[in-house]
Amino acid sequence: MKKTGKRIWGGSAPYGMRTDGTADCINAEPGTFSHECNAPAEWIGTKENGFEACFCDACKGGGWEARKMASWRRIDQSEAA
């Protein structure tokens, strides 16, 4: 499936969110040289410091980046800019 929205950089949107209301999983495993999962994300994780990022089901359950998240919520399509 072709992605139609552009990634939102900066602002108040969670990292990985797109302008069309969809989101990409941003999980990257150690040693992958910043290659992100990029699967469709269904979750937003929030760190203790308030930083938010998007994750797919698989990475939420066992991803390296996801382990750093303190809380979780499902993506609400209205969060897109």
N, C-alpha and C. Protein backbone atom coordinates (compact mmCIF):
# COMPACT_ATOMS: atom_id res chain seq x y z
N MET A 1 0.83 -1.18 0.00
CA MET A 1 0.00 0.00 0.00
C MET A 1 0.88 1.24 0.00
N LYS A 2 0.61 2.16 -0.92
CA LYS A 2 1.39 3.38 -1.03
C LYS A 2 1.01 4.35 0.08
N LYS A 3 2.02 4.95 0.68
CA LYS A 3 1.78 5.93 1.73
C LYS A 3 1.53 7.28 1.08
N THR A 4 0.43 7.94 1.46
CA THR A 4 0.07 9.19 0.81
C THR A 4 0.43 10.42 1.62
N GLY A 5 0.42 10.32 2.93
CA GLY A 5 0.74 11.48 3.76
C GLY A 5 2.23 11.61 3.98
N LYS A 6 2.66 12.84 4.18
CA LYS A 6 4.07 13.11 4.49
C LYS A 6 4.28 12.98 5.99
N ARG A 7 5.48 12.56 6.37
CA ARG A 7 5.81 12.49 7.79
C ARG A 7 5.82 13.88 8.38
N ILE A 8 5.28 13.98 9.59
CA ILE A 8 5.27 15.25 10.30
C ILE A 8 6.55 15.34 11.11
N TRP A 9 7.34 16.36 10.87
CA TRP A 9 8.60 16.55 11.59
C TRP A 9 8.45 17.74 12.54
N GLY A 10 8.70 17.51 13.80
CA GLY A 10 8.61 18.58 14.78
C GLY A 10 7.17 18.83 15.19
N GLY A 11 6.97 19.89 15.93
CA GLY A 11 5.63 20.22 16.39
C GLY A 11 5.18 19.29 17.51
N SER A 12 3.87 19.15 17.63
CA SER A 12 3.34 18.36 18.73
C SER A 12 2.93 16.94 18.33
N ALA A 13 3.09 16.58 17.07
CA ALA A 13 2.70 15.24 16.62
C ALA A 13 3.72 14.20 17.08
N PRO A 14 3.26 13.00 17.43
CA PRO A 14 4.18 11.92 17.79
C PRO A 14 5.10 11.57 16.62
N TYR A 15 6.35 11.20 16.92
CA TYR A 15 7.30 10.83 15.89
C TYR A 15 6.78 9.60 15.14
N GLY A 16 6.69 9.71 13.81
CA GLY A 16 6.18 8.63 12.97
C GLY A 16 4.81 8.93 12.38
N MET A 17 4.12 9.95 12.90
CA MET A 17 2.78 10.31 12.42
C MET A 17 2.88 10.98 11.05
N ARG A 18 1.89 10.69 10.19
CA ARG A 18 1.81 11.29 8.85
C ARG A 18 0.63 12.25 8.77
N THR A 19 0.67 13.15 7.79
CA THR A 19 -0.37 14.16 7.64
C THR A 19 -1.72 13.58 7.26
N ASP A 20 -1.77 12.35 6.76
CA ASP A 20 -3.05 11.75 6.37
C ASP A 20 -3.70 10.93 7.48
N GLY A 21 -3.14 10.98 8.69
CA GLY A 21 -3.71 10.27 9.82
C GLY A 21 -3.13 8.89 10.05
N THR A 22 -2.30 8.41 9.13
CA THR A 22 -1.63 7.13 9.32
C THR A 22 -0.30 7.38 10.03
N ALA A 23 0.36 6.31 10.41
CA ALA A 23 1.64 6.45 11.10
C ALA A 23 2.54 5.27 10.76
N ASP A 24 3.85 5.50 10.84
CA ASP A 24 4.85 4.47 10.60
C ASP A 24 5.48 4.06 11.92
N CYS A 25 5.78 2.79 12.06
CA CYS A 25 6.51 2.30 13.22
C CYS A 25 7.95 2.80 13.14
N ILE A 26 8.42 3.41 14.21
CA ILE A 26 9.76 3.99 14.20
C ILE A 26 10.79 3.11 14.91
N ASN A 27 10.40 1.91 15.33
CA ASN A 27 11.33 1.05 16.06
C ASN A 27 12.55 0.71 15.20
N ALA A 28 13.72 0.86 15.79
CA ALA A 28 14.98 0.47 15.15
C ALA A 28 15.76 -0.37 16.16
N GLU A 29 16.25 -1.50 15.72
CA GLU A 29 17.00 -2.39 16.59
C GLU A 29 18.49 -2.02 16.57
N PRO A 30 19.21 -2.29 17.65
CA PRO A 30 20.64 -2.01 17.69
C PRO A 30 21.36 -2.71 16.53
N GLY A 31 22.29 -2.00 15.92
CA GLY A 31 23.08 -2.57 14.84
C GLY A 31 22.43 -2.48 13.48
N THR A 32 21.24 -1.90 13.39
CA THR A 32 20.58 -1.79 12.09
C THR A 32 20.86 -0.45 11.42
N PHE A 33 21.69 0.37 12.03
CA PHE A 33 22.10 1.65 11.45
C PHE A 33 20.91 2.53 11.11
N SER A 34 20.02 2.70 12.08
CA SER A 34 18.86 3.60 12.00
C SER A 34 17.80 3.17 10.99
N HIS A 35 17.78 1.91 10.60
CA HIS A 35 16.71 1.43 9.73
C HIS A 35 15.48 1.17 10.58
N GLU A 36 14.44 1.97 10.35
CA GLU A 36 13.22 1.84 11.12
C GLU A 36 12.33 0.76 10.54
N CYS A 37 11.47 0.20 11.36
CA CYS A 37 10.54 -0.85 10.95
C CYS A 37 9.64 -0.38 9.80
N ASN A 38 9.03 0.80 9.95
CA ASN A 38 8.15 1.42 8.95
C ASN A 38 6.85 0.67 8.66
N ALA A 39 6.52 -0.36 9.43
CA ALA A 39 5.21 -1.01 9.28
C ALA A 39 4.14 -0.03 9.74
N PRO A 40 2.89 -0.23 9.33
CA PRO A 40 1.82 0.64 9.81
C PRO A 40 1.73 0.59 11.34
N ALA A 41 1.75 1.75 11.95
CA ALA A 41 1.72 1.83 13.41
C ALA A 41 0.29 1.89 13.93
N GLU A 42 0.09 1.28 15.08
CA GLU A 42 -1.22 1.30 15.74
C GLU A 42 -1.15 1.86 17.15
N TRP A 43 0.05 2.12 17.63
CA TRP A 43 0.24 2.54 19.01
C TRP A 43 1.13 3.77 19.09
N ILE A 44 0.88 4.58 20.11
CA ILE A 44 1.77 5.69 20.46
C ILE A 44 2.31 5.39 21.85
N GLY A 45 3.63 5.37 21.94
CA GLY A 45 4.29 5.19 23.23
C GLY A 45 4.78 6.53 23.72
N THR A 46 4.73 6.73 25.03
CA THR A 46 5.19 7.97 25.63
C THR A 46 6.27 7.67 26.65
N LYS A 47 7.41 8.35 26.52
CA LYS A 47 8.49 8.22 27.49
C LYS A 47 8.18 9.05 28.73
N GLU A 48 8.94 8.83 29.79
CA GLU A 48 8.79 9.59 31.03
C GLU A 48 8.93 11.10 30.80
N ASN A 49 9.75 11.49 29.82
CA ASN A 49 9.99 12.92 29.56
C ASN A 49 8.95 13.54 28.64
N GLY A 50 7.93 12.76 28.21
CA GLY A 50 6.86 13.28 27.37
C GLY A 50 7.04 13.04 25.88
N PHE A 51 8.21 12.55 25.44
CA PHE A 51 8.44 12.27 24.03
C PHE A 51 7.50 11.15 23.59
N GLU A 52 6.86 11.33 22.41
CA GLU A 52 5.93 10.33 21.89
C GLU A 52 6.39 9.81 20.54
N ALA A 53 6.18 8.51 20.30
CA ALA A 53 6.57 7.88 19.04
C ALA A 53 5.58 6.77 18.71
N CYS A 54 5.53 6.42 17.42
CA CYS A 54 4.56 5.45 16.90
C CYS A 54 5.19 4.06 16.71
N PHE A 55 4.40 3.00 17.00
CA PHE A 55 4.89 1.63 16.91
C PHE A 55 3.81 0.70 16.36
N CYS A 56 4.24 -0.35 15.66
CA CYS A 56 3.32 -1.40 15.22
C CYS A 56 3.12 -2.37 16.39
N ASP A 57 2.16 -3.30 16.23
CA ASP A 57 1.88 -4.28 17.30
C ASP A 57 3.12 -5.11 17.64
N ALA A 58 3.82 -5.60 16.61
CA ALA A 58 4.97 -6.48 16.85
C ALA A 58 6.08 -5.77 17.61
N CYS A 59 6.39 -4.55 17.21
CA CYS A 59 7.47 -3.83 17.86
C CYS A 59 7.07 -3.34 19.25
N LYS A 60 5.79 -3.02 19.45
CA LYS A 60 5.32 -2.64 20.78
C LYS A 60 5.57 -3.78 21.76
N GLY A 61 5.38 -4.99 21.28
CA GLY A 61 5.54 -6.15 22.14
C GLY A 61 6.97 -6.56 22.43
N GLY A 62 7.92 -6.18 21.58
CA GLY A 62 9.28 -6.63 21.83
C GLY A 62 10.37 -5.80 21.18
N GLY A 63 10.04 -4.61 20.72
CA GLY A 63 11.03 -3.77 20.04
C GLY A 63 11.96 -3.05 20.99
N TRP A 64 13.16 -2.80 20.53
CA TRP A 64 14.20 -2.13 21.32
C TRP A 64 13.75 -0.73 21.74
N GLU A 65 13.30 0.08 20.79
CA GLU A 65 12.87 1.43 21.10
C GLU A 65 11.63 1.42 21.99
N ALA A 66 10.74 0.46 21.75
CA ALA A 66 9.49 0.39 22.51
C ALA A 66 9.73 0.12 23.99
N ARG A 67 10.81 -0.53 24.33
CA ARG A 67 11.12 -0.84 25.74
C ARG A 67 11.31 0.42 26.57
N LYS A 68 11.60 1.53 25.90
CA LYS A 68 11.87 2.79 26.59
C LYS A 68 10.60 3.56 26.94
N MET A 69 9.46 3.07 26.47
CA MET A 69 8.21 3.79 26.67
C MET A 69 7.59 3.48 28.03
N ALA A 70 7.03 4.51 28.66
CA ALA A 70 6.44 4.36 29.98
C ALA A 70 4.94 4.10 29.91
N SER A 71 4.28 4.57 28.85
CA SER A 71 2.83 4.36 28.72
C SER A 71 2.46 4.24 27.25
N TRP A 72 1.27 3.68 27.01
CA TRP A 72 0.80 3.40 25.65
C TRP A 72 -0.64 3.82 25.46
N ARG A 73 -0.97 4.22 24.21
CA ARG A 73 -2.36 4.44 23.81
C ARG A 73 -2.49 4.12 22.33
N ARG A 74 -3.68 3.70 21.92
CA ARG A 74 -3.94 3.41 20.51
C ARG A 74 -3.95 4.72 19.73
N ILE A 75 -3.54 4.66 18.47
CA ILE A 75 -3.55 5.85 17.62
C ILE A 75 -4.99 6.23 17.31
N ASP A 76 -5.28 7.49 17.51
CA ASP A 76 -6.57 8.07 17.17
C ASP A 76 -6.37 8.85 15.87
N GLN A 77 -7.12 8.51 14.84
CA GLN A 77 -6.95 9.13 13.53
C GLN A 77 -7.09 10.65 13.59
N SER A 78 -7.77 11.20 14.57
CA SER A 78 -7.94 12.65 14.67
C SER A 78 -6.66 13.35 15.13
N GLU A 79 -5.62 12.59 15.50
CA GLU A 79 -4.39 13.21 15.95
C GLU A 79 -3.56 13.75 14.80
N ALA A 80 -3.87 13.36 13.58
CA ALA A 80 -3.12 13.85 12.43
C ALA A 80 -3.33 15.35 12.26
N ALA A 81 -2.31 16.00 11.79
CA ALA A 81 -2.40 17.46 11.59
C ALA A 81 -3.30 17.80 10.41
